[in-house]
PDB file of C-alpha atoms in Angstrom:
ATOM      1  CA  MET A   1      21.279   9.305  31.961  1.00 28.00           C
ATOM      2  CA  LYS A   2      18.390   7.373  30.469  1.00 30.00           C
ATOM      3  CA  LYS A   3      18.839   3.296  30.706  1.00 27.00           C
ATOM      4  CA  HIS A   4      16.802   1.040  28.692  1.00 32.00           C
ATOM      5  CA  LEU A   5      16.181  -2.836  28.994  1.00 32.00           C
ATOM      6  CA  GLU A   6      18.018  -4.615  26.055  1.00 35.00           C
ATOM      7  CA  VAL A   7      15.360  -5.219  22.985  1.00 34.00           C
ATOM      8  CA  ASN A   8      17.277  -7.540  21.128  1.00 39.00           C
ATOM      9  CA  ASN A   9      15.361 -10.138  22.931  1.00 42.00           C
ATOM     10  CA  ILE A  10      12.280  -8.996  21.570  1.00 40.00           C
ATOM     11  CA  LEU A  11      12.839  -8.311  18.584  1.00 39.00           C
ATOM     12  CA  SER A  12      14.486 -11.931  18.064  1.00 46.00           C
ATOM     13  CA  LYS A  13      11.293 -13.564  19.024  1.00 44.00           C
ATOM     14  CA  MET A  14       9.734 -11.200  16.711  1.00 40.00           C
ATOM     15  CA  GLU A  15      11.809 -12.243  13.938  1.00 44.00           C
ATOM     16  CA  LYS A  16      11.626 -16.098  14.613  1.00 48.00           C
ATOM     17  CA  LYS A  17       7.705 -16.024  14.559  1.00 43.00           C
ATOM     18  CA  PHE A  18       7.411 -14.262  11.650  1.00 40.00           C
ATOM     19  CA  ILE A  19      10.043 -16.058   9.845  1.00 43.00           C
ATOM     20  CA  GLY A  20       9.056 -19.177  11.141  1.00 45.00           C
ATOM     21  CA  GLY A  21       5.290 -18.505  10.309  1.00 43.00           C
ATOM     22  CA  LEU A  22       6.409 -17.475   6.948  1.00 40.00           C
ATOM     23  CA  LEU A  23       8.506 -20.463   5.837  1.00 41.00           C
ATOM     24  CA  THR A  24       7.246 -23.556   7.620  1.00 43.00           C
ATOM     25  CA  ASN A  25       4.084 -23.643   4.785  1.00 42.00           C
ATOM     26  CA  LYS A  26       5.697 -26.727   2.922  1.00 44.00           C
ATOM     27  CA  ARG A  27       2.813 -25.866  -0.207  1.00 43.00           C
ATOM     28  CA  ALA A  28       3.526 -22.295  -0.493  1.00 40.00           C
ATOM     29  CA  ARG A  29       7.327 -22.100   0.234  1.00 41.00           C
ATOM     30  CA  LYS A  30       9.988 -23.820  -1.340  1.00 41.00           C
ATOM     31  CA  LYS A  31      13.695 -24.782   0.493  1.00 41.00           C
ATOM     32  CA  ILE A  32      14.652 -22.871  -2.733  1.00 37.00           C
ATOM     33  CA  VAL A  33      12.810 -19.975  -1.277  1.00 41.00           C
ATOM     34  CA  LYS A  34      14.268 -20.309   2.002  1.00 41.00           C
ATOM     35  CA  LYS A  35      17.714 -20.805   0.883  1.00 46.00           C
ATOM     36  CA  GLU A  36      17.247 -17.292  -1.490  1.00 44.00           C
ATOM     37  CA  VAL A  37      16.046 -15.950   1.582  1.00 41.00           C
ATOM     38  CA  VAL A  38      19.195 -16.151   3.941  1.00 45.00           C
ATOM     39  CA  THR A  39      21.522 -15.712   1.763  1.00 48.00           C
ATOM     40  CA  MET A  40      20.259 -12.328   1.059  1.00 44.00           C
ATOM     41  CA  LEU A  41      19.843 -11.536   4.565  1.00 44.00           C
ATOM     42  CA  LYS A  42      23.094 -12.422   5.577  1.00 48.00           C
ATOM     43  CA  THR A  43      24.430 -10.128   2.217  1.00 47.00           C
ATOM     44  CA  LEU A  44      22.190  -8.071   3.696  1.00 43.00           C
ATOM     45  CA  ASP A  45      23.696  -8.557   7.337  1.00 45.00           C
ATOM     46  CA  LYS A  46      27.280  -7.400   6.439  1.00 49.00           C
ATOM     47  CA  GLN A  47      25.839  -4.057   4.766  1.00 43.00           C
ATOM     48  CA  LEU A  48      24.935  -3.373   8.269  1.00 42.00           C
ATOM     49  CA  VAL A  49      28.431  -3.465   9.592  1.00 43.00           C
ATOM     50  CA  ASN A  50      29.033   0.579   8.010  1.00 43.00           C
ATOM     51  CA  ILE A  51      26.538   1.764  10.160  1.00 40.00           C
ATOM     52  CA  SER A  52      27.138   3.914  13.435  1.00 44.00           C
ATOM     53  CA  HIS A  53      24.455   4.269  15.176  1.00 42.00           C
ATOM     54  CA  PRO A  54      24.850   1.209  17.596  1.00 46.00           C
ATOM     55  CA  LYS A  55      20.945   0.829  17.512  1.00 45.00           C
ATOM     56  CA  LYS A  56      20.595   1.955  14.036  1.00 44.00           C
ATOM     57  CA  GLY A  57      21.497  -1.504  12.372  1.00 44.00           C
ATOM     58  CA  LYS A  58      18.275  -3.672  14.473  1.00 49.00           C
ATOM     59  CA  PHE A  59      15.922  -0.635  12.989  1.00 47.00           C
ATOM     60  CA  ILE A  60      17.481  -1.573   9.596  1.00 47.00           C
ATOM     61  CA  GLN A  61      17.289  -4.814   9.267  1.00 47.00           C
ATOM     62  CA  TRP A  62      14.077  -5.231  10.813  1.00 48.00           C
ATOM     63  CA  ILE A  63      12.580  -2.968   8.189  1.00 48.00           C
ATOM     64  CA  ILE A  64      14.710  -4.489   5.461  1.00 46.00           C
ATOM     65  CA  LYS A  65      13.382  -8.084   6.749  1.00 47.00           C
ATOM     66  CA  LEU A  66       9.821  -7.050   6.590  1.00 45.00           C
ATOM     67  CA  SER A  67      10.096  -4.818   2.996  1.00 45.00           C
ATOM     68  CA  TYR A  68      11.865  -7.722   1.795  1.00 42.00           C
ATOM     69  CA  TYR A  69       8.929 -10.127   2.553  1.00 44.00           C
ATOM     70  CA  ILE A  70       6.202  -7.795   1.109  1.00 41.00           C
ATOM     71  CA  GLY A  71       8.175  -7.420  -1.948  1.00 41.00           C
ATOM     72  CA  HIS A  72       8.784 -11.051  -2.594  1.00 41.00           C
ATOM     73  CA  TYR A  73       5.647 -12.471  -1.779  1.00 42.00           C
ATOM     74  CA  GLY A  74       3.619  -9.502  -2.364  1.00 37.00           C
ATOM     75  CA  TYR A  75       0.605  -8.370   0.190  1.00 35.00           C
ATOM     76  CA  ASN A  76      -2.571  -9.009  -1.626  1.00 36.00           C
ATOM     77  CA  GLY A  77      -3.428 -12.877  -1.248  1.00 33.00           C
ATOM     78  CA  LYS A  78      -1.152 -14.656  -2.795  1.00 40.00           C
ATOM     79  CA  PHE A  79      -0.330 -16.842  -0.344  1.00 39.00           C
ATOM     80  CA  LYS A  80      -2.296 -20.446  -0.528  1.00 41.00           C
ATOM     81  CA  ASN A  81      -2.234 -21.088   3.101  1.00 46.00           C
ATOM     82  CA  LYS A  82      -4.498 -18.466   4.728  1.00 49.00           C
ATOM     83  CA  GLU A  83      -2.973 -17.907   8.148  1.00 49.00           C
ATOM     84  CA  ASP A  84       0.181 -17.026   5.917  1.00 45.00           C
ATOM     85  CA  ASP A  85      -1.840 -14.773   4.047  1.00 47.00           C
ATOM     86  CA  LYS A  86      -3.515 -13.332   6.979  1.00 51.00           C
ATOM     87  CA  THR A  87       0.065 -12.736   8.976  1.00 46.00           C
ATOM     88  CA  LEU A  88       1.554 -10.272   5.683  1.00 44.00           C
ATOM     89  CA  GLN A  89      -1.630  -8.842   5.424  1.00 49.00           C
ATOM     90  CA  ALA A  90      -1.657  -7.935   9.388  1.00 48.00           C
ATOM     91  CA  LEU A  91       1.935  -6.629   8.400  1.00 43.00           C
ATOM     92  CA  PHE A  92       1.051  -4.324   5.763  1.00 43.00           C
ATOM     93  CA  ASN A  93      -2.018  -2.805   7.359  1.00 46.00           C
ATOM     94  CA  ASN A  94       0.949  -1.892  10.432  1.00 45.00           C
ATOM     95  CA  TYR A  95       3.575  -1.055   8.549  1.00 43.00           C
ATOM     96  CA  GLU A  96       3.381   2.584   9.771  1.00 44.00           C
ATOM     97  CA  LYS A  97       2.874   2.062  12.733  1.00 47.00           C
ATOM     98  CA  LEU A  98       5.729  -0.855  12.741  1.00 43.00           C
ATOM     99  CA  SER A  99       8.113   1.658  11.128  1.00 46.00           C
ATOM    100  CA  ASN A 100       7.695   3.923  13.699  1.00 47.00           C
ATOM    101  CA  THR A 101       8.137   1.891  16.696  1.00 43.00           C
ATOM    102  CA  PHE A 102      11.310   0.644  15.744  1.00 42.00           C
ATOM    103  CA  THR A 103      12.399   4.457  15.442  1.00 44.00           C
ATOM    104  CA  PHE A 104      11.350   5.326  18.745  1.00 40.00           C
ATOM    105  CA  MET A 105      12.670   2.562  20.159  1.00 37.00           C
ATOM    106  CA  ASN A 106      16.591   3.106  18.316  1.00 40.00           C
ATOM    107  CA  LEU A 107      15.808   6.838  18.923  1.00 37.00           C
ATOM    108  CA  THR A 108      15.177   7.491  22.915  1.00 37.00           C
ATOM    109  CA  ALA A 109      18.683   8.445  23.715  1.00 34.00           C
ATOM    110  CA  PHE A 110      17.976  11.495  20.868  1.00 33.00           C
ATOM    111  CA  SER A 111      15.435  14.582  21.310  1.00 36.00           C
ATOM    112  CA  PHE A 112      11.878  14.175  20.336  1.00 36.00           C
ATOM    113  CA  ASP A 113      12.548  17.089  17.817  1.00 39.00           C
ATOM    114  CA  ALA A 114      10.136  16.003  15.224  1.00 41.00           C
ATOM    115  CA  GLU A 115      12.731  17.549  12.304  1.00 44.00           C
ATOM    116  CA  SER A 116      15.713  15.718  13.253  1.00 44.00           C
ATOM    117  CA  LEU A 117      13.146  12.552  13.833  1.00 41.00           C
ATOM    118  CA  VAL A 118      12.370  12.925   9.602  1.00 44.00           C
ATOM    119  CA  ILE A 119      15.934  13.225   8.698  1.00 47.00           C
ATOM    120  CA  TYR A 120      16.861   9.989  10.590  1.00 45.00           C
ATOM    121  CA  ILE A 121      14.275   8.103   9.261  1.00 46.00           C
ATOM    122  CA  ASN A 122      14.688   9.200   5.841  1.00 49.00           C
ATOM    123  CA  GLN A 123      18.589   8.402   5.858  1.00 47.00           C
ATOM    124  CA  CYS A 124      17.537   4.728   7.273  1.00 46.00           C
ATOM    125  CA  LEU A 125      15.168   4.155   4.737  1.00 49.00           C
ATOM    126  CA  SER A 126      17.116   5.877   1.843  1.00 49.00           C
ATOM    127  CA  TYR A 127      20.056   3.450   2.938  1.00 45.00           C
ATOM    128  CA  VAL A 128      17.249   0.645   2.724  1.00 46.00           C
ATOM    129  CA  GLU A 129      16.147   1.496  -0.342  1.00 49.00           C
ATOM    130  CA  ILE A 130      19.577   1.596  -1.875  1.00 49.00           C
ATOM    131  CA  LEU A 131      19.808  -2.021  -0.786  1.00 45.00           C
ATOM    132  CA  ILE A 132      16.150  -2.897  -2.135  1.00 46.00           C
ATOM    133  CA  LYS A 133      16.738  -2.134  -5.260  1.00 50.00           C
ATOM    134  CA  LYS A 134      20.598  -3.935  -5.739  1.00 47.00           C
ATOM    135  CA  TYR A 135      18.867  -6.787  -4.417  1.00 46.00           C
ATOM    136  CA  LEU A 136      15.474  -7.400  -5.533  1.00 46.00           C
ATOM    137  CA  PRO A 137      13.716  -7.672  -8.620  1.00 50.00           C
ATOM    138  CA  GLN A 138      12.393  -4.918 -10.269  1.00 58.00           C
ATOM    139  CA  LYS A 139       9.168  -5.347  -9.638  1.00 54.00           C
ATOM    140  CA  SER A 140       9.645  -6.243  -6.180  1.00 50.00           C
ATOM    141  CA  TYR A 141      11.269  -2.861  -5.759  1.00 49.00           C
ATOM    142  CA  GLU A 142       8.352  -0.733  -7.035  1.00 54.00           C
ATOM    143  CA  LYS A 143       6.014  -2.717  -4.712  1.00 49.00           C
ATOM    144  CA  TYR A 144       8.614  -1.429  -1.840  1.00 45.00           C
ATOM    145  CA  SER A 145       8.609   2.059  -3.197  1.00 48.00           C
ATOM    146  CA  THR A 146       5.006   2.404  -3.026  1.00 47.00           C
ATOM    147  CA  LEU A 147       5.100   1.072   0.873  1.00 42.00           C
ATOM    148  CA  THR A 148       7.213   3.269   1.904  1.00 44.00           C
ATOM    149  CA  SER A 149       6.574   6.492  -0.314  1.00 43.00           C
ATOM    150  CA  ASN A 150       3.853   8.345   2.203  1.00 39.00           C
ATOM    151  CA  ILE A 151       5.453   6.565   5.781  1.00 40.00           C
ATOM    152  CA  VAL A 152       7.919   9.236   6.976  1.00 37.00           C
ATOM    153  CA  THR A 153       6.472  12.482   7.025  1.00 39.00           C
ATOM    154  CA  PRO A 154       6.668  15.411   9.413  1.00 38.00           C
ATOM    155  CA  LYS A 155       3.252  15.333   9.908  1.00 42.00           C
ATOM    156  CA  PHE A 156       3.455  11.783  10.717  1.00 38.00           C
ATOM    157  CA  ILE A 157       6.097  11.848  12.899  1.00 38.00           C
ATOM    158  CA  VAL A 158       4.192  15.060  14.904  1.00 42.00           C
ATOM    159  CA  SER A 159       1.151  13.274  14.984  1.00 45.00           C
ATOM    160  CA  VAL A 160       2.985  10.025  16.294  1.00 42.00           C
ATOM    161  CA  PHE A 161       4.700  11.584  19.744  1.00 44.00           C
ATOM    162  CA  GLU A 162       1.590  14.092  20.185  1.00 49.00           C
ATOM    163  CA  ASN A 163       0.131  10.522  20.956  1.00 52.00           C
ATOM    164  CA  GLU A 164       0.208   9.946  24.296  1.00 57.00           C
ATOM    165  CA  LYS A 165      -1.706   6.789  24.150  1.00 52.00           C
ATOM    166  CA  LEU A 166       0.881   5.664  21.402  1.00 45.00           C
ATOM    167  CA  ARG A 167       3.788   6.540  23.136  1.00 48.00           C
ATOM    168  CA  ASN A 168       2.737   4.696  26.508  1.00 50.00           C
ATOM    169  CA  GLU A 169       2.249   1.599  24.070  1.00 44.00           C
ATOM    170  CA  ILE A 170       5.008   1.838  22.764  1.00 39.00           C
ATOM    171  CA  GLN A 171       7.215   2.188  25.570  1.00 42.00           C
ATOM    172  CA  ILE A 172       5.429  -0.988  27.358  1.00 41.00           C
ATOM    173  CA  ILE A 173       5.632  -3.292  23.843  1.00 35.00           C
ATOM    174  CA  PHE A 174       9.823  -2.740  24.357  1.00 32.00           C
ATOM    175  CA  ASP A 175       9.992  -2.122  28.079  1.00 34.00           C
ATOM    176  CA  ILE A 176      11.473   1.495  27.414  1.00 34.00           C
ATOM    177  CA  LYS A 177      11.704   2.857  30.697  1.00 36.00           C
ATOM    178  CA  SER A 178      10.153   6.202  30.943  1.00 35.00           C
ATOM    179  CA  SER A 179      12.402   9.358  31.214  1.00 35.00           C
ATOM    180  CA  ASP A 180      11.974  12.545  33.737  1.00 32.00           C
ATOM    181  CA  SER A 181      11.620  14.698  30.176  1.00 34.00           C
ATOM    182  CA  ASP A 182       8.724  12.065  29.679  1.00 36.00           C
ATOM    183  CA  LYS A 183       6.615  13.044  32.606  1.00 37.00           C
ATOM    184  CA  SER A 184       2.826  14.362  32.398  1.00 37.00           C
ATOM    185  CA  GLU A 185       1.499  17.209  33.554  1.00 32.00           C
TER     186      GLU A 185
END
């Protein structure tokens, strides 16, 4: 049996740092924005109840939040606060890597079959897309669609899992213990 350390605390810390960084600047953030964000996330969290795989929800939750902030605030210099702008720009630049990192984390109990992974991730993103389309204004949704349209391809998934350095980096980040099948020759 593969055993992995609990990742909820790591997710929580990342989430607090990310959300906290975006909402602390009074000049750029207003109370109404924070209220709107919290309300939306609570609504989306309720939707996650129907997801069967226990760790699937965490991946989708993060993508929803990341997508929401990118879609809501933009990613091209709309922040007045330079640190906020830098944070979001960095997230945008690493969006594909973040998406795959969380997918890798949630699929460690599955076989590393590229085709299966593509199907799985597309299902996740399809679900997210429905929610984003439902809750976000049209312009924000279009930004989200643009961001996610080229992320999940068989070539991308295969390239990630063939990249030993990236696999190791992901395992270190999330304290995922390597299984016997992960041993290199």
